[in-house]
Short mmCIF file of C-alpha atoms and ligand atoms in Angstrom, two decimals:
data_model
loop_
_atom_site.label_atom_id
_atom_site.label_comp_id
_atom_site.label_asym_id
_atom_site.label_seq_id
_atom_site.Cartn_x
_atom_site.Cartn_y
_atom_site.Cartn_z
CA UNK J 5 2.67 28.21 -0.57
CA UNK J 6 0.61 25.08 -1.17
CA UNK J 7 -2.04 25.40 -3.86
CA UNK J 8 -5.61 24.70 -2.82
CA UNK J 9 -7.05 22.84 -5.77
CA UNK J 10 -6.12 19.40 -7.06
CA UNK J 11 -5.70 19.71 -10.81
CA UNK J 12 -3.45 16.95 -12.07
CA UNK J 13 -2.45 13.79 -10.25
CA UNK J 14 0.50 11.52 -10.95
CA UNK J 15 0.54 7.96 -9.58
CA UNK J 16 3.88 6.15 -9.48
CA UNK J 17 3.78 2.35 -9.25
CA UNK J 18 0.40 2.39 -10.96
CA UNK J 19 0.87 -1.13 -12.32
CA UNK J 20 1.36 -2.50 -8.80
CA UNK J 21 -1.11 -4.06 -6.38
CA UNK J 22 -2.40 -0.86 -4.76
CA UNK J 23 -1.46 1.57 -7.54
CA UNK J 24 -3.55 -0.21 -10.17
CA UNK J 25 -6.81 0.05 -8.22
CA UNK J 26 -5.97 3.46 -6.72
CA UNK J 27 -5.40 4.94 -10.19
CA UNK J 28 -8.80 3.78 -11.41
CA UNK J 29 -10.51 5.09 -8.25
CA UNK J 30 -8.77 8.47 -8.65
CA UNK J 31 -9.81 8.60 -12.31
CA UNK J 32 -13.43 7.96 -11.34
CA UNK J 33 -13.26 10.74 -8.75
CA UNK J 34 -11.20 13.42 -10.49
CA UNK J 35 -11.66 12.61 -14.18
CA UNK J 36 -9.73 10.20 -16.42
CA UNK J 37 -7.49 12.79 -18.03
CA UNK J 38 -6.50 14.30 -14.68
CA UNK J 39 -4.78 11.17 -13.39
CA UNK J 40 -1.51 10.16 -15.06
CA UNK J 41 -0.60 6.53 -14.41
CA UNK J 42 3.11 5.70 -14.49
CA UNK J 43 5.20 2.58 -14.19
CA UNK J 44 8.82 1.51 -14.61
CA UNK J 45 8.65 -1.45 -16.95
CA UNK J 46 5.70 -3.82 -16.31
CA UNK J 47 3.14 -3.71 -19.08
CA UNK J 48 -0.01 -1.94 -17.83
CA UNK J 49 -3.41 -3.64 -18.04
CA UNK J 50 -5.76 -2.70 -20.89
CA UNK J 51 -8.09 -0.89 -18.51
CA UNK J 52 -5.27 1.21 -17.06
CA UNK J 53 -3.97 2.01 -20.53
CA UNK J 54 -7.34 2.80 -22.06
CA UNK J 55 -8.88 4.82 -19.26
CA UNK J 56 -6.36 7.69 -19.19
CA UNK J 57 -2.76 8.77 -19.76
CA UNK J 58 0.08 6.31 -19.07
CA UNK J 59 3.83 7.04 -19.09
CA UNK J 60 6.93 5.00 -18.28
CA UNK J 61 9.17 6.67 -15.67
CA UNK J 62 11.74 5.52 -13.13
CA UNK J 63 11.56 7.39 -9.82
CA UNK J 64 15.29 6.84 -9.29
CA UNK J 65 15.83 8.84 -12.51
CA UNK J 66 14.79 12.34 -11.52
CA UNK J 67 14.71 13.68 -15.07
CA UNK J 68 12.22 11.03 -16.20
CA UNK J 69 9.81 12.14 -13.46
CA UNK J 70 10.34 15.87 -14.09
CA UNK J 71 9.54 15.44 -17.74
CA UNK J 72 6.11 13.95 -17.02
CA UNK J 73 5.41 16.44 -14.22
CA UNK J 74 6.05 19.34 -16.62
CA UNK J 75 4.19 17.82 -19.53
CA UNK J 76 0.99 17.23 -17.55
CA UNK J 77 1.29 20.17 -15.12
CA UNK J 78 1.16 17.75 -12.16
CA UNK J 79 0.34 19.16 -8.73
CA UNK J 80 -0.31 16.02 -6.67
CA UNK J 81 1.71 12.79 -6.48
CA UNK J 82 0.76 9.41 -5.02
CA UNK J 83 4.13 7.69 -4.74
CA UNK J 84 3.12 4.02 -4.81
CA UNK J 85 6.34 2.72 -6.42
CA UNK J 86 8.30 0.60 -3.94
CA UNK J 87 10.27 -2.58 -3.39
CA UNK J 88 8.46 -4.69 -0.75
CA UNK J 89 9.83 -6.56 2.24
CA UNK J 90 10.75 -10.00 0.85
CA UNK J 91 12.43 -8.72 -2.33
CA UNK J 92 13.99 -6.01 -0.15
CA UNK J 93 15.83 -8.68 1.86
CA UNK J 94 17.10 -10.30 -1.34
CA UNK J 95 18.07 -6.97 -2.89
CA UNK J 96 18.64 -4.50 -0.05
CA UNK J 97 20.54 -1.95 -2.18
CA UNK J 98 17.80 -1.84 -4.79
CA UNK J 99 15.25 -1.47 -1.98
CA UNK J 100 17.14 1.53 -0.57
CA UNK J 101 17.58 3.05 -4.02
CA UNK J 102 13.89 2.89 -5.03
CA UNK J 103 12.31 3.52 -1.61
CA UNK J 104 14.66 6.28 -0.45
CA UNK J 105 16.49 7.83 -3.41
CA UNK J 106 13.29 7.52 -5.44
CA UNK J 107 11.23 9.11 -2.68
CA UNK J 108 13.79 11.89 -2.29
CA UNK J 109 13.44 12.68 -6.00
CA UNK J 110 9.64 12.77 -5.66
CA UNK J 111 9.76 15.09 -2.65
CA UNK J 112 12.34 17.39 -4.25
CA UNK J 113 10.32 17.64 -7.45
CA UNK J 114 7.15 18.32 -5.44
CA UNK J 115 8.97 21.07 -3.53
CA UNK J 116 10.50 22.56 -6.65
CA UNK J 117 7.17 22.63 -8.53
CA UNK J 118 5.26 23.85 -5.42
CA UNK J 119 2.86 20.96 -5.55
CA UNK J 120 -0.33 20.83 -3.50
CA UNK J 121 0.06 17.37 -1.96
CA UNK J 122 2.14 14.19 -1.93
CA UNK J 123 1.05 10.76 -0.65
CA UNK J 124 3.85 8.56 0.70
CA UNK J 125 2.82 5.13 1.99
CA UNK J 126 4.47 3.60 5.02
CA UNK J 127 3.82 0.12 6.41
CA UNK J 128 3.53 -2.06 9.52
CA UNK J 129 7.10 -2.97 8.52
CA UNK J 130 8.16 0.30 10.20
CA UNK J 131 7.77 -1.58 13.50
CA UNK J 132 10.17 -4.18 14.83
CA UNK J 133 10.59 -6.83 17.52
CA UNK J 134 10.98 -4.24 20.29
CA UNK J 135 7.59 -2.70 19.41
CA UNK J 136 4.58 -3.87 21.48
CA UNK J 137 2.92 -6.46 19.20
CA UNK J 138 -0.64 -6.13 20.52
CA UNK J 139 -2.59 -2.90 20.03
CA UNK J 140 0.59 -1.27 18.71
CA UNK J 141 0.39 2.43 19.64
CA UNK J 142 0.70 5.34 17.23
CA UNK J 143 3.80 6.60 19.03
CA UNK J 144 6.10 3.68 19.73
CA UNK J 145 9.51 2.11 19.14
CA UNK J 146 10.46 2.04 15.44
CA UNK J 147 13.44 -0.30 15.10
CA UNK J 148 12.68 -2.44 12.03
CA UNK J 149 15.01 -5.30 11.13
CA UNK J 150 14.33 -5.37 7.37
CA UNK J 151 15.71 -2.99 4.75
CA UNK J 152 12.13 -2.36 3.66
CA UNK J 153 11.22 -1.34 7.23
CA UNK J 154 14.30 0.89 7.48
CA UNK J 155 13.25 2.70 4.29
CA UNK J 156 9.68 3.06 5.58
CA UNK J 157 10.78 4.69 8.85
CA UNK J 158 13.16 6.98 6.97
CA UNK J 159 10.37 7.78 4.48
CA UNK J 160 8.00 8.79 7.30
CA UNK J 161 10.66 11.03 8.81
CA UNK J 162 11.62 12.53 5.44
CA UNK J 163 7.99 13.31 4.60
CA UNK J 164 7.42 14.94 8.00
CA UNK J 165 10.65 16.89 7.52
CA UNK J 166 9.50 18.27 4.16
CA UNK J 167 6.23 19.37 5.77
CA UNK J 168 7.93 21.14 8.67
CA UNK J 169 10.90 22.56 6.82
CA UNK J 170 9.38 23.44 3.43
CA UNK J 171 5.61 23.47 4.06
CA UNK J 172 5.08 20.67 1.53
CA UNK J 173 1.83 18.85 2.34
CA UNK J 174 3.04 15.24 2.56
CA UNK J 175 0.71 12.59 4.00
CA UNK J 176 0.98 8.86 4.60
CA UNK J 177 -0.28 5.80 6.44
CA UNK J 178 1.25 2.61 7.77
CA UNK J 179 -0.59 0.11 5.59
CA UNK J 180 -1.13 -3.40 6.95
CA UNK J 181 -1.07 -6.34 4.51
CA UNK J 182 -3.45 -5.50 1.67
CA UNK J 183 -5.78 -8.19 0.30
CA UNK J 184 -7.06 -7.62 -3.22
CA UNK J 185 -8.67 -9.37 -6.18
CA UNK J 186 -7.37 -7.40 -9.18
CA UNK J 187 -3.56 -7.24 -9.21
CA UNK J 188 -1.37 -9.71 -7.32
CA UNK J 189 1.09 -8.22 -4.82
CA UNK J 190 4.76 -8.70 -5.63
CA UNK J 191 7.54 -9.51 -3.21
CA UNK J 192 5.88 -8.89 0.14
CA UNK J 193 5.60 -10.93 3.33
CA UNK J 194 1.81 -10.59 3.55
CA UNK J 195 1.34 -11.93 -0.02
CA UNK J 196 0.16 -15.33 1.32
CA UNK J 197 -3.12 -13.72 2.37
CA UNK J 198 -3.82 -13.00 -1.32
CA UNK J 199 -2.26 -16.10 -2.93
CA UNK J 200 -4.34 -18.36 -0.68
CA UNK J 201 -7.55 -17.14 -2.38
CA UNK J 202 -6.25 -17.71 -5.93
CA UNK J 203 -5.05 -21.22 -5.05
CA UNK J 204 -8.26 -22.06 -3.16
CA UNK J 205 -10.31 -21.17 -6.25
CA UNK J 206 -7.99 -22.79 -8.79
CA UNK J 207 -6.66 -25.89 -6.98
CA UNK J 208 -8.48 -26.16 -3.64
CA UNK J 209 -5.11 -26.34 -1.89
CA UNK J 210 -2.37 -23.95 -0.81
CA UNK J 211 1.02 -24.22 0.84
CA UNK J 212 1.41 -21.18 3.05
CA UNK J 213 4.89 -19.73 3.62
CA UNK J 214 4.22 -18.67 7.23
CA UNK J 215 3.21 -20.85 10.20
CA UNK J 216 -0.49 -21.35 10.85
CA UNK J 217 -0.47 -19.34 14.09
CA UNK J 218 1.14 -16.27 12.46
CA UNK J 219 -1.13 -13.30 13.13
CA UNK J 220 -0.72 -10.11 11.08
CA UNK J 221 -2.82 -6.98 10.53
CA UNK J 222 -4.60 -6.98 7.16
CA UNK J 223 -6.99 -4.79 5.18
CA UNK J 224 -9.26 -5.28 2.17
CA UNK J 225 -8.52 -3.15 -0.89
CA UNK J 226 -11.80 -1.16 -0.96
CA UNK J 227 -11.03 0.08 2.58
CA UNK J 228 -7.42 0.78 1.61
CA UNK J 229 -8.46 2.92 -1.36
CA UNK J 230 -11.17 4.79 0.52
CA UNK J 231 -8.86 5.48 3.47
CA UNK J 232 -6.06 6.71 1.24
CA UNK J 233 -8.28 9.16 -0.64
CA UNK J 234 -10.07 10.27 2.55
CA UNK J 235 -6.76 11.12 4.20
CA UNK J 236 -5.69 13.12 1.14
CA UNK J 237 -9.03 14.97 1.10
CA UNK J 238 -9.00 15.92 4.78
CA UNK J 239 -8.51 19.58 5.66
CA UNK J 240 -4.91 19.94 6.77
CA UNK J 241 -6.13 21.79 9.85
CA UNK J 242 -7.45 18.46 11.18
CA UNK J 243 -4.06 16.75 11.02
CA UNK J 244 -1.64 16.50 13.92
CA UNK J 245 0.23 13.62 12.27
CA UNK J 246 1.28 13.62 8.64
CA UNK J 247 3.23 10.66 7.26
CA UNK J 248 2.88 7.97 9.92
CA UNK J 249 -0.77 7.18 10.62
CA UNK J 250 -1.42 3.72 12.05
CA UNK J 251 -4.32 2.26 10.05
CA UNK J 252 -5.99 -0.95 11.24
CA UNK J 253 -8.79 -3.05 9.89
CA UNK J 254 -8.64 -6.76 10.74
CA UNK J 255 -6.10 -9.19 12.23
CA UNK J 256 -6.11 -12.96 11.88
CA UNK J 257 -3.81 -15.97 11.82
CA UNK J 258 -3.07 -17.81 8.58
CA UNK J 259 -5.13 -20.74 9.92
CA UNK J 260 -8.11 -18.51 10.73
CA UNK J 261 -8.05 -17.27 7.14
CA UNK J 262 -7.87 -20.84 5.80
CA UNK J 263 -10.83 -21.81 8.02
CA UNK J 264 -12.84 -18.84 6.78
CA UNK J 265 -12.21 -19.94 3.17
CA UNK J 266 -13.24 -23.51 4.11
CA UNK J 267 -16.68 -22.21 5.08
CA UNK J 268 -17.17 -21.52 1.34
CA UNK J 269 -14.94 -24.26 -0.14
CA UNK J 270 -15.24 -27.17 2.33
CA UNK J 271 -12.61 -29.37 0.63
CA UNK J 272 -9.95 -26.62 0.61
CA UNK J 273 -6.72 -27.86 2.22
CA UNK J 274 -4.01 -25.53 3.53
CA UNK J 275 -0.53 -26.74 4.43
CA UNK J 276 2.18 -24.69 6.11
CA UNK J 277 5.81 -24.59 5.05
CA UNK J 278 7.46 -21.50 6.53
CA UNK J 279 10.38 -19.96 4.62
CA UNK J 280 12.58 -16.89 5.19
CA UNK J 281 9.50 -14.67 5.24
CA UNK J 282 8.47 -16.17 8.60
CA UNK J 283 11.35 -14.32 10.29
CA UNK J 284 10.12 -11.05 8.76
CA UNK J 285 6.50 -11.67 9.83
CA UNK J 286 7.66 -12.48 13.38
CA UNK J 287 9.04 -8.94 13.80
CA UNK J 288 5.75 -7.23 12.86
CA UNK J 289 2.77 -6.42 15.11
CA UNK J 290 -0.35 -8.56 15.43
CA UNK J 291 -2.89 -5.81 16.12
CA UNK J 292 -2.73 -2.04 15.59
CA UNK J 293 -4.15 0.92 17.49
CA UNK J 294 -5.33 3.48 14.94
CA UNK J 295 -7.09 5.99 17.19
CA UNK J 296 -5.22 8.96 15.64
CA UNK J 297 -6.43 8.11 12.10
CA UNK J 298 -9.97 7.69 13.40
CA UNK J 299 -9.90 11.00 15.29
CA UNK J 300 -7.97 13.17 12.82
CA UNK J 301 -9.52 12.13 9.51
CA UNK J 302 -12.42 9.84 10.33
CA UNK J 303 -10.88 6.49 9.33
CA UNK J 304 -13.33 3.60 9.72
CA UNK J 305 -12.95 0.33 7.82
CA UNK J 306 -15.98 -1.46 6.43
CA UNK J 307 -14.79 -5.05 5.89
CA UNK J 308 -13.99 -7.81 8.39
CA UNK J 309 -12.52 -11.27 7.73
CA UNK J 310 -15.86 -12.83 6.79
CA UNK J 311 -17.18 -10.06 4.50
CA UNK J 312 -13.76 -9.71 2.87
CA UNK J 313 -13.46 -13.49 2.30
CA UNK J 314 -16.91 -13.73 0.76
CA UNK J 315 -16.24 -10.79 -1.58
CA UNK J 316 -12.80 -12.12 -2.61
CA UNK J 317 -14.20 -15.57 -3.42
CA UNK J 318 -17.14 -14.07 -5.34
CA UNK J 319 -14.88 -11.85 -7.45
CA UNK J 320 -12.16 -14.44 -8.12
CA UNK J 321 -14.75 -17.18 -8.66
CA UNK J 322 -16.38 -15.15 -11.44
CA UNK J 323 -13.03 -14.55 -13.11
CA UNK J 324 -12.24 -18.27 -12.87
CA UNK J 325 -15.52 -19.15 -14.57
CA UNK J 326 -14.76 -16.64 -17.32
CA UNK J 327 -11.29 -18.15 -17.74
CA UNK J 328 -9.48 -14.92 -16.81
CA UNK J 329 -7.94 -15.89 -13.47
N1 LIG A 29 2.65 -5.92 2.38
C1 LIG A 29 3.98 -5.45 2.68
C2 LIG A 29 4.96 -6.54 2.66
O1 LIG A 29 4.58 -7.62 2.99
C3 LIG A 29 4.01 -4.80 4.03
O2 LIG A 29 3.86 -3.44 3.88
O3 LIG A 29 6.09 -6.33 2.37
#
């Protein structure tokens, strides 16, 4: 039986792009000592280290996770540790190992310890070239062509299986590209939409690794964090889906983003030099239909391309002035 109350949360991948901000948001909401941040080897930031517990674990090493789960009496896991799409194509076996064997360990431990809830992120990478690229429906063809995408589809199915078969409350969304100002993403295809801001502030120029007319779904971090926690807080009675919610916010081409930045930095110059990541981007949707997330748990993003761009440039601009960018 699932427990009702959230007592102790463990975040894997807490040093990563989403994990780092999610951990701090969870600490603000549930109390610093109730959120255990974990990572594999990257040194955590001072704020992550000083605001609550931090432990090194490796989700592919089940014992290392079990030890922390027991020590802190964990009953909720946000499994944010993953290998992203671009690194996944360079190291497909590692991608499978972390994203699938690691996830399997997390789900088994959650089942064994009768945890209340597990969050398992999926991605727009679950879709593929046969999927309709405009207004991509919730229920559609899932035939990804990247190892990352394969692990995301399998992860959605595995999470749903654990819910049906064992009654474990597993939830997840298909994140679009996430744009953020605190921690850089690592090894993804949508990373250009973050790098472009850093380079615009620092050097007023950027060479983008996808073509200028490449359109992908994106989301600003504050919406990502709010949506993630809102889904986890929703009464399970409201949910018809569990691990595969489409979640949309904004969609734009690389050139539209560059033009939006130019409104603030008129002499910013963006060039385009597509590399192997173009082929990955070409298999992903352009716009997403997220009606199920809106209906079942009230998803509604706040930011659009112009409010996100202004906020990113404000935040990064301040850090640049302080010499910390
Ligand atoms: N941002 C991820 C990537 O580009 C997609 O989920 O790999």
